[in-house]
CSV table of C-alpha atoms in Angstrom, one decimal:
chain,number,residue,atom,x,y,z
A,1,UNK,CA,175.9,120.2,281.6
A,2,UNK,CA,172.6,120.7,283.4
A,3,UNK,CA,169.1,121.1,282.3
A,4,UNK,CA,166.7,122.7,284.8
A,5,UNK,CA,163.7,121.1,283.4
A,6,UNK,CA,163.9,117.8,281.6
A,7,UNK,CA,167.2,116.0,280.1
A,8,UNK,CA,169.8,117.6,278.0
A,9,UNK,CA,171.5,115.8,275.3
A,10,UNK,CA,174.8,117.0,273.9
A,11,UNK,CA,174.9,118.4,270.3
A,12,UNK,CA,177.8,116.0,269.6
A,13,UNK,CA,175.2,113.1,269.9
A,14,UNK,CA,173.1,114.5,267.2
A,15,UNK,CA,173.7,113.5,263.5
A,16,UNK,CA,174.8,116.7,261.5
A,17,UNK,CA,172.1,117.9,259.4
A,18,UNK,CA,172.2,118.1,255.4
A,19,UNK,CA,172.2,121.9,255.7
A,20,UNK,CA,176.0,121.5,256.0
A,21,UNK,CA,176.2,122.0,252.2
A,22,UNK,CA,174.7,125.5,252.8
A,23,UNK,CA,177.1,126.3,255.5
A,24,UNK,CA,180.0,125.1,253.4
A,25,UNK,CA,178.9,127.3,250.6
A,26,UNK,CA,179.3,130.3,253.0
A,27,UNK,CA,183.1,129.6,253.1
A,28,UNK,CA,183.6,129.0,249.4
A,29,UNK,CA,181.4,131.9,248.0
A,30,UNK,CA,183.4,134.2,245.8
A,31,UNK,CA,181.0,136.5,243.9
A,32,UNK,CA,177.5,137.8,243.4
A,33,UNK,CA,178.1,138.2,239.7
A,34,UNK,CA,175.1,137.0,237.6
A,35,UNK,CA,172.9,136.8,240.5
A,36,UNK,CA,169.3,135.5,239.2
A,37,UNK,CA,166.1,137.2,239.4
A,38,UNK,CA,165.0,137.6,243.1
A,39,UNK,CA,161.4,136.0,242.8
A,40,UNK,CA,158.2,137.4,244.8
A,41,UNK,CA,156.2,134.6,243.8
A,42,UNK,CA,155.2,131.7,246.1
A,43,UNK,CA,154.9,128.0,245.4
A,44,UNK,CA,152.0,127.6,243.0
A,45,UNK,CA,153.0,123.9,242.2
A,46,UNK,CA,152.1,123.1,245.8
A,47,UNK,CA,148.5,124.4,245.9
A,48,UNK,CA,145.3,123.3,244.1
A,49,UNK,CA,144.0,126.8,245.1
A,50,UNK,CA,144.9,128.9,242.1
A,51,UNK,CA,144.6,132.0,244.0
A,52,UNK,CA,148.0,131.5,245.4
A,53,UNK,CA,149.5,131.5,242.1
A,54,UNK,CA,147.5,134.2,240.7
A,55,UNK,CA,147.8,136.5,243.5
A,56,UNK,CA,151.3,136.2,244.1
A,57,UNK,CA,152.7,136.2,240.6
A,58,UNK,CA,150.3,139.3,239.6
A,59,UNK,CA,151.8,141.3,242.7
A,60,UNK,CA,155.3,140.4,241.4
A,61,UNK,CA,154.8,141.9,238.1
A,62,UNK,CA,153.2,145.0,239.3
A,63,UNK,CA,155.7,145.8,242.2
A,64,UNK,CA,158.9,144.0,242.0
A,65,UNK,CA,161.8,143.7,239.7
A,66,UNK,CA,164.6,141.3,240.5
A,67,UNK,CA,167.0,143.4,238.6
A,68,UNK,CA,166.0,146.5,240.7
A,69,UNK,CA,166.1,144.7,243.9
A,70,UNK,CA,169.8,143.5,243.0
A,71,UNK,CA,170.9,147.0,241.9
A,72,UNK,CA,169.4,148.5,245.0
A,73,UNK,CA,171.1,145.9,247.0
A,74,UNK,CA,174.4,146.7,245.6
A,75,UNK,CA,174.4,150.3,246.6
A,76,UNK,CA,175.1,152.3,249.8
A,77,UNK,CA,171.8,153.9,251.1
A,78,UNK,CA,171.4,157.7,249.9
A,79,UNK,CA,171.7,160.5,252.6
A,80,UNK,CA,167.9,161.0,252.8
A,81,UNK,CA,167.7,157.3,254.3
A,82,UNK,CA,170.1,158.5,257.2
A,83,UNK,CA,167.3,158.1,259.9
A,84,UNK,CA,165.6,155.0,258.3
A,85,UNK,CA,165.2,151.9,260.4
A,86,UNK,CA,166.3,149.9,257.4
A,87,UNK,CA,170.0,150.9,257.4
A,88,UNK,CA,172.3,148.0,256.7
A,89,UNK,CA,174.8,149.6,254.7
A,90,UNK,CA,177.0,146.8,253.4
A,91,UNK,CA,176.4,146.0,249.7
A,92,UNK,CA,175.6,142.4,248.8
A,93,UNK,CA,178.7,142.7,246.3
A,94,UNK,CA,181.2,142.8,249.5
A,95,UNK,CA,181.4,138.9,249.7
A,96,UNK,CA,184.2,138.9,252.1
A,97,UNK,CA,181.9,140.8,254.7
A,98,UNK,CA,179.0,138.4,254.1
A,99,UNK,CA,181.1,135.3,254.4
A,100,UNK,CA,182.4,136.4,257.7
A,101,UNK,CA,179.0,137.6,258.9
A,102,UNK,CA,177.3,134.3,258.3
A,103,UNK,CA,180.4,132.2,259.5
A,104,UNK,CA,180.2,134.0,262.9
A,105,UNK,CA,176.7,133.5,263.7
A,106,UNK,CA,175.8,130.8,265.9
A,107,UNK,CA,174.9,127.6,264.2
A,108,UNK,CA,171.5,126.4,265.2
A,109,UNK,CA,171.6,123.0,266.2
A,110,UNK,CA,169.6,120.1,265.0
A,111,UNK,CA,168.3,119.7,268.6
A,112,UNK,CA,167.0,123.4,268.4
A,113,UNK,CA,165.0,122.6,265.4
A,114,UNK,CA,163.6,119.5,266.9
A,115,UNK,CA,161.7,121.5,269.5
A,116,UNK,CA,160.3,123.4,266.6
A,117,UNK,CA,159.3,120.3,264.6
A,118,UNK,CA,158.1,118.3,267.5
A,119,UNK,CA,155.9,121.2,268.5
A,120,UNK,CA,154.6,121.4,264.9
A,121,UNK,CA,153.8,117.7,264.5
A,122,UNK,CA,152.0,117.6,267.7
A,123,UNK,CA,149.2,119.4,265.9
A,124,UNK,CA,149.6,119.2,262.4
A,125,UNK,CA,151.0,116.7,259.8
A,126,UNK,CA,151.5,119.2,257.0
A,127,UNK,CA,154.8,120.1,255.9
A,128,UNK,CA,153.8,122.2,252.9
A,129,UNK,CA,154.7,125.7,253.3
A,130,UNK,CA,157.0,127.5,255.7
A,131,UNK,CA,157.8,131.3,255.9
A,132,UNK,CA,161.2,132.4,257.1
A,133,UNK,CA,160.4,136.0,258.1
A,134,UNK,CA,163.5,138.2,258.3
A,135,UNK,CA,165.5,135.6,256.7
A,136,UNK,CA,168.8,137.6,256.7
A,137,UNK,CA,171.4,135.6,254.8
A,138,UNK,CA,169.1,132.5,254.6
A,139,UNK,CA,170.6,130.3,257.6
A,140,UNK,CA,167.2,129.1,258.7
A,141,UNK,CA,165.7,129.0,255.2
A,142,UNK,CA,168.5,126.4,254.4
A,143,UNK,CA,167.4,124.2,257.1
A,144,UNK,CA,163.7,124.7,256.6
A,145,UNK,CA,163.8,123.6,253.2
A,146,UNK,CA,164.9,120.2,253.9
A,147,UNK,CA,161.7,119.7,255.8
A,148,UNK,CA,159.2,121.6,253.8
A,149,UNK,CA,157.9,121.3,250.4
A,150,UNK,CA,158.3,125.2,250.1
A,151,UNK,CA,159.8,128.0,251.9
A,152,UNK,CA,159.1,131.4,251.5
A,153,UNK,CA,162.3,133.8,252.5
A,154,UNK,CA,161.1,137.4,253.2
A,155,UNK,CA,163.2,140.4,254.1
A,156,UNK,CA,162.6,144.1,254.4
A,157,UNK,CA,166.3,144.6,253.4
A,158,UNK,CA,167.0,144.3,249.8
A,159,UNK,CA,170.7,143.4,250.5
A,160,UNK,CA,169.8,140.5,252.8
A,161,UNK,CA,167.3,139.2,250.3
A,162,UNK,CA,169.9,139.2,247.5
A,163,UNK,CA,172.6,137.5,249.7
A,164,UNK,CA,170.1,135.0,250.8
A,165,UNK,CA,169.1,134.2,247.2
A,166,UNK,CA,172.6,133.9,246.0
A,167,UNK,CA,173.7,131.3,248.8
A,168,UNK,CA,170.5,129.2,248.8
A,169,UNK,CA,170.1,128.6,245.0
A,170,UNK,CA,173.1,126.5,245.0
A,171,UNK,CA,170.9,123.8,246.7
A,172,UNK,CA,167.3,125.0,246.1
A,173,UNK,CA,165.8,126.2,243.0
A,174,UNK,CA,162.7,128.6,242.9
A,175,UNK,CA,160.3,125.6,243.2
A,176,UNK,CA,161.9,124.9,246.7
A,177,UNK,CA,162.5,128.6,248.0
A,178,UNK,CA,160.9,131.9,246.6
A,179,UNK,CA,161.9,135.4,248.0
A,180,UNK,CA,159.7,138.4,249.1
A,181,UNK,CA,160.6,141.7,249.7
A,182,UNK,CA,158.4,142.7,252.7
A,183,UNK,CA,158.2,143.8,256.2
A,184,UNK,CA,156.7,140.9,258.3
A,185,UNK,CA,153.7,142.8,259.1
A,186,UNK,CA,152.8,143.1,255.5
A,187,UNK,CA,153.2,139.5,254.5
A,188,UNK,CA,149.6,138.6,254.7
A,189,UNK,CA,148.7,140.9,251.7
A,190,UNK,CA,150.9,138.9,249.4
A,191,UNK,CA,149.7,135.2,250.2
A,192,UNK,CA,146.3,133.8,250.7
A,193,UNK,CA,144.8,133.2,254.1
A,194,UNK,CA,145.5,129.8,255.8
A,195,UNK,CA,148.1,129.1,253.2
A,196,UNK,CA,151.2,128.3,255.6
A,197,UNK,CA,151.9,125.6,258.1
A,198,UNK,CA,155.0,127.2,259.8
A,199,UNK,CA,156.2,130.7,260.3
A,200,UNK,CA,159.6,131.4,261.8
A,201,UNK,CA,161.3,134.5,262.8
A,202,UNK,CA,165.0,134.5,263.8
A,203,UNK,CA,166.2,137.7,265.6
A,204,UNK,CA,163.3,139.5,263.9
A,205,UNK,CA,160.4,139.8,266.3
A,206,UNK,CA,162.0,142.7,268.3
A,207,UNK,CA,162.3,144.6,265.0
A,208,UNK,CA,158.8,144.5,264.2
A,209,UNK,CA,155.5,146.0,265.5
A,210,UNK,CA,154.6,142.7,267.3
A,211,UNK,CA,150.7,143.3,267.4
A,212,UNK,CA,150.8,144.0,263.5
A,213,UNK,CA,153.1,141.1,262.8
A,214,UNK,CA,151.2,138.6,264.8
A,215,UNK,CA,147.8,139.8,263.1
A,216,UNK,CA,149.7,139.1,259.7
A,217,UNK,CA,151.0,135.6,261.0
A,218,UNK,CA,147.7,134.4,262.2
A,219,UNK,CA,146.0,135.4,258.9
A,220,UNK,CA,148.7,133.5,257.0
A,221,UNK,CA,148.8,130.2,259.2
A,222,UNK,CA,146.5,127.4,258.7
A,223,UNK,CA,144.5,126.3,261.9
A,224,UNK,CA,147.1,123.9,263.6
A,225,UNK,CA,149.9,125.6,262.1
A,226,UNK,CA,153.0,126.8,264.2
A,227,UNK,CA,154.7,130.2,264.9
A,228,UNK,CA,158.0,130.2,266.1
A,229,UNK,CA,160.3,133.1,266.9
A,230,UNK,CA,163.5,133.3,268.7
A,231,UNK,CA,166.4,135.6,269.6
A,232,UNK,CA,169.9,135.0,270.8
A,233,UNK,CA,172.1,137.3,272.5
A,234,UNK,CA,175.8,137.9,273.4
A,235,UNK,CA,178.3,135.2,273.2
A,236,UNK,CA,179.0,134.0,276.6
A,237,UNK,CA,182.1,132.2,278.1
A,238,UNK,CA,181.0,128.3,278.9
A,239,UNK,CA,183.7,127.9,281.3
A,240,UNK,CA,182.7,129.7,284.9
A,241,UNK,CA,186.4,130.9,285.7
A,242,UNK,CA,186.7,132.6,282.2
A,243,UNK,CA,183.2,133.9,282.6
A,244,UNK,CA,183.9,135.4,286.0
A,245,UNK,CA,187.3,137.0,284.6
A,246,UNK,CA,186.5,137.9,281.2
A,247,UNK,CA,182.8,138.3,280.4
A,248,UNK,CA,182.9,141.8,281.6
A,249,UNK,CA,185.1,142.5,278.6
A,250,UNK,CA,182.8,141.1,276.2
A,251,UNK,CA,180.2,143.4,277.5
A,252,UNK,CA,182.3,146.4,277.5
A,253,UNK,CA,183.2,145.8,273.8
A,254,UNK,CA,179.4,145.3,273.1
A,255,UNK,CA,178.3,148.4,275.0
A,256,UNK,CA,180.7,150.8,273.6
A,257,UNK,CA,180.3,149.7,270.0
A,258,UNK,CA,176.6,150.1,270.3
A,259,UNK,CA,176.6,153.4,272.2
A,260,UNK,CA,178.6,154.9,269.6
A,261,UNK,CA,176.2,153.9,266.9
A,262,UNK,CA,173.0,154.5,268.8
A,263,UNK,CA,173.8,157.9,270.8
A,264,UNK,CA,175.8,159.4,268.0
A,265,UNK,CA,174.9,158.3,264.7
A,266,UNK,CA,170.9,157.9,264.9
A,267,UNK,CA,168.1,160.2,264.3
A,268,UNK,CA,164.8,160.1,266.1
A,269,UNK,CA,163.1,157.4,264.1
A,270,UNK,CA,166.2,155.1,264.2
A,271,UNK,CA,166.4,155.7,268.0
A,272,UNK,CA,162.8,154.7,268.4
A,273,UNK,CA,163.7,151.5,266.6
A,274,UNK,CA,166.6,150.9,268.8
A,275,UNK,CA,164.2,151.5,271.9
A,276,UNK,CA,161.6,149.0,270.8
A,277,UNK,CA,164.5,146.4,270.0
A,278,UNK,CA,166.0,147.0,273.2
A,279,UNK,CA,162.7,146.6,275.4
A,280,UNK,CA,162.0,143.4,273.5
A,281,UNK,CA,165.4,141.8,274.0
A,282,UNK,CA,165.6,142.8,277.8
A,283,UNK,CA,162.1,141.3,278.3
A,284,UNK,CA,163.4,138.0,276.8
A,285,UNK,CA,160.5,138.0,274.3
A,286,UNK,CA,158.0,137.8,277.4
A,287,UNK,CA,156.5,141.3,276.1
A,288,UNK,CA,154.9,139.4,273.2
A,289,UNK,CA,151.3,138.7,274.1
A,290,UNK,CA,149.8,135.7,272.4
A,291,UNK,CA,146.2,135.9,272.8
A,292,UNK,CA,144.4,132.6,273.8
A,293,UNK,CA,141.5,133.6,271.3
A,294,UNK,CA,143.9,133.1,268.3
A,295,UNK,CA,147.1,130.9,269.8
A,296,UNK,CA,147.2,127.9,271.8
A,297,UNK,CA,149.7,125.6,273.4
A,298,UNK,CA,152.2,128.4,274.0
A,299,UNK,CA,155.6,127.3,274.9
A,300,UNK,CA,158.4,129.7,276.0
A,301,UNK,CA,161.8,128.3,276.5
A,302,UNK,CA,165.0,130.1,277.7
A,303,UNK,CA,168.6,128.9,277.5
A,304,UNK,CA,171.4,130.1,279.7
A,305,UNK,CA,169.8,132.9,281.4
A,306,UNK,CA,173.0,133.8,283.2
A,307,UNK,CA,173.9,135.3,279.7
A,308,UNK,CA,172.8,138.7,278.4
A,309,UNK,CA,170.1,138.5,275.9
A,310,UNK,CA,170.1,142.2,274.8
A,311,UNK,CA,172.9,143.4,272.4
A,312,UNK,CA,172.4,146.7,274.0
A,313,UNK,CA,170.6,147.9,277.1
A,314,UNK,CA,170.3,151.5,278.8
A,315,UNK,CA,174.0,152.2,279.0
A,316,UNK,CA,174.4,151.9,275.4
A,317,UNK,CA,171.2,153.3,274.5
A,318,UNK,CA,171.4,156.4,276.7
A,319,UNK,CA,167.7,156.4,277.5
A,320,UNK,CA,165.5,154.2,279.9
A,321,UNK,CA,164.5,150.8,279.0
A,322,UNK,CA,161.6,149.2,280.3
A,323,UNK,CA,160.7,145.6,280.4
A,324,UNK,CA,157.3,143.9,280.0
A,325,UNK,CA,156.0,140.5,280.9
A,326,UNK,CA,152.8,139.5,279.0
A,327,UNK,CA,153.0,135.8,279.8
A,328,UNK,CA,149.5,134.2,280.6
A,329,UNK,CA,149.0,131.6,283.2
A,330,UNK,CA,148.1,129.0,280.8
A,331,UNK,CA,151.4,129.0,279.0
A,332,UNK,CA,154.3,126.5,279.5
A,333,UNK,CA,157.6,127.9,280.3
A,334,UNK,CA,160.9,126.3,280.5
A,335,UNK,CA,164.6,127.2,281.8
A,336,UNK,CA,167.5,125.2,280.4
A,337,UNK,CA,171.2,125.7,281.3
A,338,UNK,CA,173.4,124.1,278.8
A,339,UNK,CA,177.0,125.1,278.2
A,340,UNK,CA,177.3,123.4,275.0
A,341,UNK,CA,174.3,125.3,273.5
A,342,UNK,CA,175.4,126.3,270.0
A,343,UNK,CA,178.7,126.2,271.1
A,344,UNK,CA,181.5,128.1,269.2
A,345,UNK,CA,185.3,127.9,270.0
A,346,UNK,CA,187.0,131.1,269.2
A,347,UNK,CA,190.3,132.6,270.0
A,348,UNK,CA,190.6,136.5,270.4
A,349,UNK,CA,191.1,137.1,266.6
A,350,UNK,CA,187.9,135.1,265.9
A,351,UNK,CA,186.1,137.4,268.6
A,352,UNK,CA,187.5,140.4,266.8
A,353,UNK,CA,186.0,139.2,263.6
A,354,UNK,CA,182.7,138.5,265.3
A,355,UNK,CA,182.4,142.0,266.5
A,356,UNK,CA,183.9,143.5,263.5
A,357,UNK,CA,180.9,142.1,261.2
A,358,UNK,CA,178.1,141.9,263.9
A,359,UNK,CA,176.8,145.3,262.8
A,360,UNK,CA,178.2,147.3,259.9
A,361,UNK,CA,178.0,150.5,261.6
A,362,UNK,CA,180.7,149.4,264.2
A,363,UNK,CA,183.5,149.9,261.7
A,364,UNK,CA,182.5,153.5,260.8
A,365,UNK,CA,181.5,154.7,264.3
A,366,UNK,CA,184.3,153.0,266.3
A,367,UNK,CA,187.0,153.0,263.8
A,368,UNK,CA,189.2,150.0,262.6
A,369,UNK,CA,192.2,150.8,264.7
A,370,UNK,CA,190.6,152.1,267.9
A,371,UNK,CA,193.2,152.2,270.7
A,372,UNK,CA,190.5,151.9,273.4
A,373,UNK,CA,189.2,148.7,271.8
A,374,UNK,CA,192.4,147.2,271.2
A,375,UNK,CA,193.5,147.6,274.9
A,376,UNK,CA,190.2,145.6,275.8
A,377,UNK,CA,191.3,142.8,273.4
A,378,UNK,CA,194.9,142.8,274.9
A,379,UNK,CA,193.0,142.2,278.4
A,380,UNK,CA,191.1,139.4,276.8
A,381,UNK,CA,194.5,137.9,275.3
A,382,UNK,CA,196.1,138.1,278.7
A,383,UNK,CA,193.0,136.0,280.2
A,384,UNK,CA,192.4,133.7,277.2
A,385,UNK,CA,195.8,133.0,276.1
A,386,UNK,CA,196.6,132.1,272.5
A,387,UNK,CA,194.3,129.2,272.4
A,388,UNK,CA,190.5,129.0,271.8
A,389,UNK,CA,187.9,129.3,274.5
A,390,UNK,CA,184.2,127.7,274.5
A,391,UNK,CA,181.3,130.3,273.9
A,392,UNK,CA,177.6,129.5,274.5
A,393,UNK,CA,174.7,131.8,273.9
A,394,UNK,CA,171.6,132.9,275.7
A,395,UNK,CA,168.4,132.1,273.8
A,396,UNK,CA,164.8,132.6,273.9
A,397,UNK,CA,162.4,130.7,271.9
A,398,UNK,CA,158.6,131.1,271.7
A,399,UNK,CA,156.4,128.3,270.0
A,400,UNK,CA,152.6,128.8,269.4
A,401,UNK,CA,149.8,127.2,267.6
A,402,UNK,CA,147.2,128.9,265.6
A,403,UNK,CA,143.8,128.2,267.0
């Protein structure tokens, strides 16, 4: 294990965090029957400022119905949404898919969150309100709710929001976690200015208009509040010999799956979204400009840059991808190599499971019994054998403080 700048401590030396109850619920989850109302309100019990309560609840009543959110999330999008950027097609009621999906995500380690918390405490002692933007199935929200008095889990996708609520409510009631159906760029219209201490966005910044998103986040954060956004890429063999022999096979599966989705099954609007995401991933998040008039103490950390951060690049997209670097001279940058980072131990069948649920469109676009894909998995079996191999992840994390 090596750290280019600073010392690396093995995840095995860290005490496992209380969010294990949430992770265990992923395995035991059986049904979404009886899902409670998805709330759009924030944490009024934490604020003396009554605007927070009045503003969020009144908008909830006007614009949101938990029943309607749940009903929409359990239906497949209609044909007039075929070119929408919001095209997650798996209904919330397909619990086998969602259990597999969450269980094959990398497990953000306590050491990773420590980077975020340490950055935050260097500027603020307030742990009142945190926003998890693009919360997905709620993995980060579960951790953040153990540290903050209240977490707002927000999503553009109704299905994700219902799944997150169903999984999180086992451990956290609405006083602890509330839910908002919204784009990250629009969040500031629902909550008072300077009402948040931390905003995180996991795997989400590349899907947003970063300029509008940063405007929204800057408005929401208190002075001294923290913005943290990150992205992880392709699973990468931790062992050098396996990486040399078999990483190309992982990359081939990734490229062929995404090429089918992007080049054959996407209209102009969707392809534009893929282009924006591809360029953001290929830039390792360095395309996001953090203006010094708004943001201070910017810290950009990259782990395992020998791995590939983009899920899809030019070969899969079929159009040119440009990278941008908007890092200013006063920002702190750090590169770390750690083969144990967010380690997963998988055999070939577990790898197949990961790819099967990585993106819902793969199954329809590529087919479940695709002979070409199966031949690649057979090559992987020849290299990996019948046992498990250790996989690590390339990751980019950006931390910044609201001026």
